[in-house]
DNA sequence: ATGTCC
């Protein structure tokens, strides 16, 4: 249990750790959450977020979102903006091993009544068509050389090769193709691990879920309609996955590079080896930034091919084309990434490399980088809850400037995977969930137990906390009816 | 998260 008394309370949902807490802190740390959420957080979050506050170039605050929990180096939920014109660093631990782990949301024009009789069929068919589990490989058979094009072109490659619609690209940041991704900056080993993994879900907390928007959970009907949620009990599909073994290898490769040069070449001393970093404006920092972009693109491509499969399955089962079923994308958003952005800090515009690790960008209305059709409503934010509870669609707000326009990314664990495996039984969980109207399939009973709702924070409370703090606004809450767990 | 330790 965290000692809440050591924190300075800024508001009902914002808590600060001053620079006097630990030697070397350059800025205070701020943690978001209600007092209940703060008390649930493990002490490791305090330690990790204050370590982050010592990194060169960190600007204003080291931030932790309300779903924060222990992670590699940075806490999951960590946000750190580095001033790249003043020695700011780039750190793989601030991005995550799963580069561009993220969420995608697609709507249908079907309602719960229409889908309910087929839910088992839909989930079983999706389970066959979207490979899940550790080491799974996909149906897209391409050479290693062609895969280099995928990591440089992202979702654009997919649409050009028949996986998806041109309009999908408008609903991904930078149109699903991050510029500056150079495959010369990645290892052969990374290519080997990734070239046969396009269109696969992965494992752990990765999943694909069929959900409904109950009438009472459409909080902002006008905003919801603009995002494609137009009727009560509308069925949507949400999924969560990343760059698989490819991104993992990129992160592993560059952590080693950074550990070699960090202190000897750049004189950077850190409190935790897991915070290995290099100046953004160094050959090593720039090489990793480019390699990381390959990871971003791999993940956009992965989710693009999965979307294609989802459309195929719905089309087969409901006997109409995906167009007729209205299967438009709402948005695709990364929650493990670092981006160069312009932010106003103390009245002055600065160029910052914003690390978001288990945190979602949440740009306010009118900001550059939002799809044109959402310009007036703000950037959509997709929050995946646990498979037993619910998920959210939010939008960014102007007061999000305080967190470099960042908010939460998911429920956030309260229980370790080990403890969850001991506490819950996968088989029983599946039966209990089915009795409550959620049909779930998984590649592993132990893996299913790890993802039990009881192992996660209360998603409703943390979304409320994010709204009270002024970092995002809730639009719709979705309820699960079917889930494929990786 | 991850060919869950080359």
Coordinates of C-alpha atoms (C1' of nucleotides) in Angstrom, one line a residue, chain A residues 134 193 204-205 417, chain B residues 1-4 6:
Chain A
X134 CA 2.3 -16.7 -27.7
X193 CA 10.6 -12.4 -35.4
X204 CA -1.2 -11.3 -22.2
X205 CA -3.8 -8.5 -22.0
X417 CA -0.3 -12.1 -12.9
Chain B
dA1 C1' 4.5 -7.3 -23.5
dT2 C1' 7.8 -11.4 -25.2
dG3 C1' 10.0 -17.8 -29.7
dT4 C1' 7.5 -15.7 -20.9
dC6 C1' 20.9 -17.9 -25.6

